[in-house]
Every structure is written in C-alpha cells, then in structure tokens.
XYZ file of C-alpha atoms in Angstrom:
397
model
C 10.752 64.415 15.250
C 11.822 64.850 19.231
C 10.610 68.514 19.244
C 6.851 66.980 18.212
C 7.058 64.395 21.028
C 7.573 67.301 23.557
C 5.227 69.529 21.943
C 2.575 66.668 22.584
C 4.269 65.423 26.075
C 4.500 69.310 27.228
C 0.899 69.696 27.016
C 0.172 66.285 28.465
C 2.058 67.708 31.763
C 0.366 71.039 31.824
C -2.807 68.716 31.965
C -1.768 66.109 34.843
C -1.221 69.475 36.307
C -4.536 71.007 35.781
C -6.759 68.038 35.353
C -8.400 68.232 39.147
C -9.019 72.228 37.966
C -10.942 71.616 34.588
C -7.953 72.952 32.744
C -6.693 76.223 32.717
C -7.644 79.557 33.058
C -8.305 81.432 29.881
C -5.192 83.716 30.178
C -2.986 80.650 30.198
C -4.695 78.628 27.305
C -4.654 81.580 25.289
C -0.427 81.988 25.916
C -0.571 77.928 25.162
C -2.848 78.797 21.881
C -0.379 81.118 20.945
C 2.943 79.209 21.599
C 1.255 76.451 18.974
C 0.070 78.940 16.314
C 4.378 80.545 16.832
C 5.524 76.958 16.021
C 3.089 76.120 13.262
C 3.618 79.702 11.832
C 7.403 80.328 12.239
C 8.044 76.715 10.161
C 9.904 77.781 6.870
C 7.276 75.980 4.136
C 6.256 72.913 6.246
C 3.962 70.983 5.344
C 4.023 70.410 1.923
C 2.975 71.794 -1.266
C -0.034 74.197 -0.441
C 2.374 76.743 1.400
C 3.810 77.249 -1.681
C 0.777 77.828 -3.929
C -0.330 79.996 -1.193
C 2.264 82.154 -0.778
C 3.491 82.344 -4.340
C -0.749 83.621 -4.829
C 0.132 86.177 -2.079
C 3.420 87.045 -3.480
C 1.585 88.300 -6.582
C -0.768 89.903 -4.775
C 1.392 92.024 -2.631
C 2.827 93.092 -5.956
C -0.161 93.776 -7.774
C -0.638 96.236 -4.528
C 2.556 98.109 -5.076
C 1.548 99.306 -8.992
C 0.146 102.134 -9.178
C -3.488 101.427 -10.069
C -4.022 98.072 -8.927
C -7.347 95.894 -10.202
C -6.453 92.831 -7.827
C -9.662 91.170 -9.305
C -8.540 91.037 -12.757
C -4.483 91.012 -12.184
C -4.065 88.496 -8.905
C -3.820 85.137 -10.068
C -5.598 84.144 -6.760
C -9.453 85.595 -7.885
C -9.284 83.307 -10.926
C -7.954 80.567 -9.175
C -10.645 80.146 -6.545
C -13.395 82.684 -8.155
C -15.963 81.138 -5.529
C -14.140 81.937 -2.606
C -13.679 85.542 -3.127
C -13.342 86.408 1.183
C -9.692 84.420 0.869
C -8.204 86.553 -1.656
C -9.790 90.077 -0.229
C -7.834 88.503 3.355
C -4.690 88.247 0.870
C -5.211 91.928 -0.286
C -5.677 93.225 3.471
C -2.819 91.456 4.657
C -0.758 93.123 1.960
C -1.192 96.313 3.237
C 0.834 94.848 6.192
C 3.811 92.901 4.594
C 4.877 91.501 1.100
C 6.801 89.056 2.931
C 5.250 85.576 2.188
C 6.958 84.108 5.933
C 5.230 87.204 7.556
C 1.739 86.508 5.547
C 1.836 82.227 6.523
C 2.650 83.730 10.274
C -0.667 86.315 10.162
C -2.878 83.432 8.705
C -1.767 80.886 11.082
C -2.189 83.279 14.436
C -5.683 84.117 12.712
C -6.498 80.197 12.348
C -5.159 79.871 16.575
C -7.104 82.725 17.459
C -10.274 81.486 16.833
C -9.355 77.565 17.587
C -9.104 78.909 20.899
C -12.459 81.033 21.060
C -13.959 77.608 19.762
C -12.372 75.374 22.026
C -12.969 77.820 25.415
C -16.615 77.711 24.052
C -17.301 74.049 23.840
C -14.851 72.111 26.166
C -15.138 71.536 29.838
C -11.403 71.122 29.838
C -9.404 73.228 27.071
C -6.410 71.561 27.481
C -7.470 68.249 27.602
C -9.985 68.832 24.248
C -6.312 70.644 22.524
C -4.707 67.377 22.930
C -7.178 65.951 21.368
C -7.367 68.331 18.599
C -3.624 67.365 17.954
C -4.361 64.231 17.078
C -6.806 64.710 14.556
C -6.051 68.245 12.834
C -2.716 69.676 14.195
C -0.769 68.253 11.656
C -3.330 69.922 9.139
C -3.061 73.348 10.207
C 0.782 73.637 9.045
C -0.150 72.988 4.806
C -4.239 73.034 4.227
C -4.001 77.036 5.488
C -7.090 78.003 3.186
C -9.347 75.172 4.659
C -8.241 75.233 8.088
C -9.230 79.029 8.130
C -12.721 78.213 6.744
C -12.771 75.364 9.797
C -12.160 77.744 12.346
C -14.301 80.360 11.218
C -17.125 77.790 10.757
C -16.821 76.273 14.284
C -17.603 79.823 15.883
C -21.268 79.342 14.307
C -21.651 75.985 16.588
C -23.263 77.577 19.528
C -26.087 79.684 17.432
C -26.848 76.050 16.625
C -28.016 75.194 19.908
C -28.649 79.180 20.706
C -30.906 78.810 17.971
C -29.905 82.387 15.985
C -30.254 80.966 12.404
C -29.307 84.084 10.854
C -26.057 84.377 12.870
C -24.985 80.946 12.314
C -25.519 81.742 8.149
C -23.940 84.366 8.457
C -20.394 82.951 9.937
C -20.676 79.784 7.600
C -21.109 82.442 4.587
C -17.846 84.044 6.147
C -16.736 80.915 5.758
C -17.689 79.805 2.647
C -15.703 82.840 1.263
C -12.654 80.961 2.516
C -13.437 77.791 1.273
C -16.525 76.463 -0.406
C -16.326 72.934 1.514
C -17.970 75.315 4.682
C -21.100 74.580 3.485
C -20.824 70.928 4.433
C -21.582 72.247 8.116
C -24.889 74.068 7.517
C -27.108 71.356 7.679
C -26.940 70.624 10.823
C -28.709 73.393 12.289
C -31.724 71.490 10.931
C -31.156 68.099 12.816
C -33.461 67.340 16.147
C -31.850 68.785 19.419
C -32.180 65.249 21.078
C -30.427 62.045 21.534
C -30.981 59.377 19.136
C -31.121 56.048 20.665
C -28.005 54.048 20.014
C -30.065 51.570 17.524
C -30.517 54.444 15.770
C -27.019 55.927 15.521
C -25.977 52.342 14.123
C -28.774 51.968 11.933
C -27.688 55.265 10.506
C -23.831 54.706 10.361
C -24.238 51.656 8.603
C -26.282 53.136 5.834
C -23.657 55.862 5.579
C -21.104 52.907 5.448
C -23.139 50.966 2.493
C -23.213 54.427 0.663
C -19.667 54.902 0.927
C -19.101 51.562 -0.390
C -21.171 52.392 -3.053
C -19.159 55.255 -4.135
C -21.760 58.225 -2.621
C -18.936 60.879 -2.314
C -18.661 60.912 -6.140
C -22.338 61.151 -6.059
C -22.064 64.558 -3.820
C -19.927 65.761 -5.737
C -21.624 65.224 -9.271
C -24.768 66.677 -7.456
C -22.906 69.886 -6.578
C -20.299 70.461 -8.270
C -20.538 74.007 -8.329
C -19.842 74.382 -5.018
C -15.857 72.978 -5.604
C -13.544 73.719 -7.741
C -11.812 71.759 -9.689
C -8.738 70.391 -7.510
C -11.242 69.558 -5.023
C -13.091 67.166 -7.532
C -10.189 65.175 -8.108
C -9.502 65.066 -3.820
C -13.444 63.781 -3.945
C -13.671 61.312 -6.582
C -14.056 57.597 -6.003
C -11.390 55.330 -5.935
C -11.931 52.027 -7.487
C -8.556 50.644 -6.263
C -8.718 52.220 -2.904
C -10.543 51.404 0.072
C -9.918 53.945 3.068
C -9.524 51.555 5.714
C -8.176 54.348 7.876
C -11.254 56.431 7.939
C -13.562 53.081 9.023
C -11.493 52.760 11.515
C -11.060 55.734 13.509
C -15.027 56.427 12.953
C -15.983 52.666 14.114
C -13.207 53.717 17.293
C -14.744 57.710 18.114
C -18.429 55.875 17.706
C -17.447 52.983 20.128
C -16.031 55.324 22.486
C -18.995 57.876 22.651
C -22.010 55.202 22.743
C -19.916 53.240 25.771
C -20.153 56.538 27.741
C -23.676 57.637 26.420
C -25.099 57.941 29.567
C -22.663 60.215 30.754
C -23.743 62.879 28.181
C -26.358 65.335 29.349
C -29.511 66.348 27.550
C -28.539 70.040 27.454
C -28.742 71.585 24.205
C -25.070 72.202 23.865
C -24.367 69.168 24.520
C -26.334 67.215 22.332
C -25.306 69.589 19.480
C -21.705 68.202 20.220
C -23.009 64.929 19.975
C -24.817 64.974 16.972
C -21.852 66.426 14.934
C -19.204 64.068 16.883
C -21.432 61.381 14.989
C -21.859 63.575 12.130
C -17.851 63.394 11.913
C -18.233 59.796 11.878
C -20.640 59.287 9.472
C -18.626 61.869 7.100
C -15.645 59.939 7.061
C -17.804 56.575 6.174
C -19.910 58.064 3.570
C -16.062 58.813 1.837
C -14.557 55.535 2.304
C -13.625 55.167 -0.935
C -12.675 58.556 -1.866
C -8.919 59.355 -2.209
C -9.160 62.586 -0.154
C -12.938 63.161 0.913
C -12.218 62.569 5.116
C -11.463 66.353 4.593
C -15.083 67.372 4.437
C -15.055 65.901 8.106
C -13.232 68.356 9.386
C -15.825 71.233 10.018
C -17.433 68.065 12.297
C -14.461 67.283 14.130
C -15.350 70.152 17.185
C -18.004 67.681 17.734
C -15.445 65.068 18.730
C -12.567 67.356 20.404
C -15.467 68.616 22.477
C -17.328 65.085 23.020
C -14.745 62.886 24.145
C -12.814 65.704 26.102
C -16.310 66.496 27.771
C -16.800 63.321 28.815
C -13.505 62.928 30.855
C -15.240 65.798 32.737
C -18.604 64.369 32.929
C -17.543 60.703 33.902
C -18.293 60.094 37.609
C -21.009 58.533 39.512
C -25.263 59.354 39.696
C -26.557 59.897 42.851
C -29.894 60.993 43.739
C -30.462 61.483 40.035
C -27.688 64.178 39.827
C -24.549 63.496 37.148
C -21.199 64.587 39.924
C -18.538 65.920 37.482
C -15.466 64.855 39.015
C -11.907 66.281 37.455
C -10.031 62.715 38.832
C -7.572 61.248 36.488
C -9.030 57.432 35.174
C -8.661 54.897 32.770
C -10.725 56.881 30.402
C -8.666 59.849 30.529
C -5.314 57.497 30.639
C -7.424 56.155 27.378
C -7.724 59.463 25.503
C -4.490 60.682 25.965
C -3.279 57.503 24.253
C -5.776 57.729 21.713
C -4.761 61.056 21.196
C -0.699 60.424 20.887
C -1.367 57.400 18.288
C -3.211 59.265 16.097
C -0.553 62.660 16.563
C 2.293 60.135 16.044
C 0.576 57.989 13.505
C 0.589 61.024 10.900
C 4.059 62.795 12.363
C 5.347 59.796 11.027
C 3.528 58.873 7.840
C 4.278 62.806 6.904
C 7.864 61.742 7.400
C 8.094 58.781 5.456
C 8.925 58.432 1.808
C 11.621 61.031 1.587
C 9.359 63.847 1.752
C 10.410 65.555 4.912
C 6.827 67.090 5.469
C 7.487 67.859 8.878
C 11.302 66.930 10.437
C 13.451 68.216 10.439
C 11.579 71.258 12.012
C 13.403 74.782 10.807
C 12.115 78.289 11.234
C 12.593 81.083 8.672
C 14.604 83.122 11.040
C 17.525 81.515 9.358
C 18.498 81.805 5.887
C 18.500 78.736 3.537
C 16.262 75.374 3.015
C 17.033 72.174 4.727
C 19.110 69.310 3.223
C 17.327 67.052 1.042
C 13.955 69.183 1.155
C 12.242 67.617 -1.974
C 9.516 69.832 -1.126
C 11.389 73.029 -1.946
C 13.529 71.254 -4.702
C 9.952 70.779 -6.654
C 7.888 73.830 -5.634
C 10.174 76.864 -4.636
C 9.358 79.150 -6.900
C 11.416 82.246 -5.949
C 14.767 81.770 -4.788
C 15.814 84.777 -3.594
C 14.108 83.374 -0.450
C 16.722 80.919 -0.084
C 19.416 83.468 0.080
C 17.702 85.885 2.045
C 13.809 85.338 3.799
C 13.443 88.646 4.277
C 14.810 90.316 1.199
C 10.941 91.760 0.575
C-alpha cells in the first residue's frame, strides 16, 4: 500500500511546488503522465478480473494473426464477444502486429489511455497537476482493470471542447470513435445539446432532486430496458436495479462535488468552456443519483467526470477577490486548495483500501511483470489465470 501513498504524496509535492505557477509546463506533465501510465501498465494483472478476459481475448487474437489466412472476424473470440464495439477488437488486431505478448499489449493500451488523459487534462485545467490529483481520486484506481471503458473515456473526453467550439460533426465523430470501444460512450453525446449558460442554483437543485427521486424509483433499469441495444449483456446485469441495495456512496460524493461547486459559483466565469465544465461536473452528479440503486451504474458517470477534475481544479485557480468587476486569478495556496487535496486523498485511499480488503489483493502488494511468477495468495490469478506458462516465464511469447 506505501508505494500508493507516495504515488499520491509525490504529486502533492510537485504541486506545493508549482502551485504559485499554474502547474507545470507541458513537457513535465507529460514525463508525470507517463511515469503513471509505466506504473499502471507495468502491474502484472492488477486490478482484478477484466485484465484477464482482456488479455486472454488478445492472446487469441495474436494467434489467430500468426495462421496463415486469418478471418479475425469469424475466428477471435473478441468480435463475438462485444459485436457492437467492433473499433476495440480491430485495436487488438493492430496491436498484434506489434507483440503477442499479453504484458506488452496491457502496457500499449494503458500508455494509449495516459496519452490522451493528458491531451484532455492540458485542454481543460488551469492547473494540470492539481486537476491529476484530482483525477486520482475518482478514476485512477479504474484505469488499472476497466481497460476497455477507460479507453472509450479518454477518447470521449477529447470531443469536450467541440462542445463549446461548437463543431457538431467533430464531436460525433470522436464519440463514434468511442463508441467502437465501448458502447456506454454514447452516454456523453447529449450534452452537446444542453444551453451554454449557467443555471441558477434553484435550478440545479430542482433538477438533482428529480434525478434523485428517479433513482429511487429504479430509472437506471428503466435506461436500460429503453436501450438495451446499446449494451451488451454483462453490462445489463452491472445496470440493473437493486432491490436490496441502496448506493449510499454515490449520494454522497454527488451531494459533496454539488455542495462544493454551488459554494464557489460565483467564482466560475461565463465563458463557454467553462460553463461546458460546469454543466457536465453537474451532469456527473446527477448520473451517479439517477443510479442510486443500481449495483454498478456510477460507471456511466465516468465520461462526466472531466467536468469535475476540471471544475473543482479550476476553481482553486479562479478563487481570489473582484475588483473593479474583474475576477484576479491568484495561484496562492488556501483552505480550498488545502480542501481538495484532502478530498482528493480520501477518496484515492478510500478505494486503495476497499480494493484491498476481503482477501482479494486487487492492488497490494504492487508487482511488475519484469519478474517471473504471481504473488502469494493472489486469489485473482488462482481463479482467472488461464495460461500458465506466464507464471513460469512472462515473456515466453
């Protein structure tokens, strides 16, 4: 667990460092960017059980490519697995041409996935480094197992600015890139169709709390009977109601992004980018009430969450005083910024440990697959490895 504490503390530094500079250069961020994407990607199967379907998919795939005469559409497993989402298994076949080895292939995704996190976040945040630690407390954790989704996220957040840049057919055109990855992209699309301005706060509650009452009511099962075309079949079961369960977890942290974005309202400006980051910080919000009672449905969230990485890290930038009409952007360390980074570190360490808990080793203890062999007690790889020679040797293809 220590080498996630200084992952998290290590950027905290680099910000004290850089906070009266907005952040840092681009060169640097991109060499931080990296250094993340090297830990997420080097991790031998972290995560969970996705790597594994993944990879065993790619595995097949790679295989497929060595015959002679391949027909990946009708011989890769991976085409009738997720027959919607086509663009994810043509990345599989491309990146076969490069390696067979599935460490290699979880290492290429997860660089792609960092790559454009960091166009997204050098695009929207006044302060990269302060909007990354922010990010690593609501998806880091995310990007080391849901590889598929997380690669439809970050392609999706590129189409943000033709949002407020107003180039509808660019912005189709990236979430249709992403939809190819994973169907759930589509969640994002309607937002290029909501107002450029700022809703009065009455409004934003009157609107939460009717997404509230429908999540209560069970709406996310309603979505999902509505289009049920656009998932497959796992993600029905991630989407349907729960009568036992009641996500108290996703009321919370909503209720908490919404308090913290309305008490420093003022301090947003009525540009068009950033009321675009506004709407869909609430739009993340709203998401994760209208699934309240869904098992897994805070997922669909995620394509929202620039909105708040971008919001709440913005607004550390934007908090100073009026004068003469005029909003000063000050870089001075405050409470709120003392506030965020805490916010950020409970909700980093609040899933480092939950993933920890129960045995299942999701995370800790960290190992690379530079070495050979699994780590002791891994019930992860005791109930989904699926080729062994892996064990004995990571590179033996």
């Amino acid at each position: 667990m220590l080498i996630y504490l200084l992952i998290f503390f290590t950027l905290v530094g680099i910000y004290l460092l850089t906070a009266r500079h907005g952040g840092c250069n681009n060169k640097l961020f991109f060499i931080i960017m990296m250094a993340v994407a090297l830990f997420v990607g080097l991790s031998d199967m972290l995560g969970g059980y996705d790597r594994y379907i993944y990879s065993e998919f790619f595995d097949q795939v790679a295989d497929v490519g060595k015959t002679a005469t391949p027909d990946y559409l009708k011989e890769c497993g991976i085409f009738r697995q997720w027959p919607g989402e086509k663009g994810f298994g043509w990345l599989n076949v491309l990146i076969s041409f490069l390696t067979s080895n599935r460490y290699i292939f979880i290492l290429i995704l997860t660089v792609i996935i960092y790559v454009l996190l960091y166009i997204s976040i050098r695009q929207y945040a006044k302060n990269n480094i302060l909007a990354l630690i922010v990010f690593m407390g609501i998806l880091f954790f995310f990007t080391f197992t849901y590889l598929r989704q997380m690669l439809g996220i970050s392609i999706a957040w590129l189409g943000i600015r033709y949002i407020y840049d107003r180039s509808f057919w660019k912005f189709a055109l990236i979430i249709l890139i992403a939809f190819s990855m994973h169907n759930s992209a589509l969640i994002l699309f309607p937002v290029y169709f909501i107002p450029h301005k700022k809703m009065t706060i009455n409004s934003v509650l009157f609107i939460l709390g009717i997404c509230l009452l429908l999540g209560i009511f069970g709406i996310s099962s309603f979505l999902y009977d509505s289009y049920g075309d656009t998932f497959d079949s796992e993600r029905a079961a991630t989407l349907s109601i729960s009568e036992e369960n009641f996500r108290f977890g996703y009321l919370v942290e909503a209720v908490f992004f919404v308090y913290i974005i309305l008490q420093n309202y003022d301090f947003i400006p009525d540009t068009k980018k950033d009321i675009v980051l506004l709407n869909v910080s609430l739009l993340f919000c709203a998401i994760l009430l209208l699934f309240v009672r869904s098992e897994n449905g805070g997922r669909m969230s995620w394509y929202y969450a620039i909105g708040v990485v971008a919001t709440l890290s913005n607004i550390a930038v934007y908090k100073g005083r009026i004068e003469n009409g005029l909003l000063i952007r000050t870089a001075v360390f405050t409470g709120y910024h003392a506030f965020l980074l805490l916010l950020s570190f409970y909700l980093y360490f609040r899933i480092l440990k939950g993933w920890g808990e129960g045995g299942l080793q999701l995370l800790y203890p960290y190992k690379t697959f530079l070495t050979n062999g699994h780590r002791e007690n891994d019930q992860i790889f005791e109930n989904y490895e699926y080729d062994f020679k892996y064990d004995k040797d990571k590179f033996y293809r």
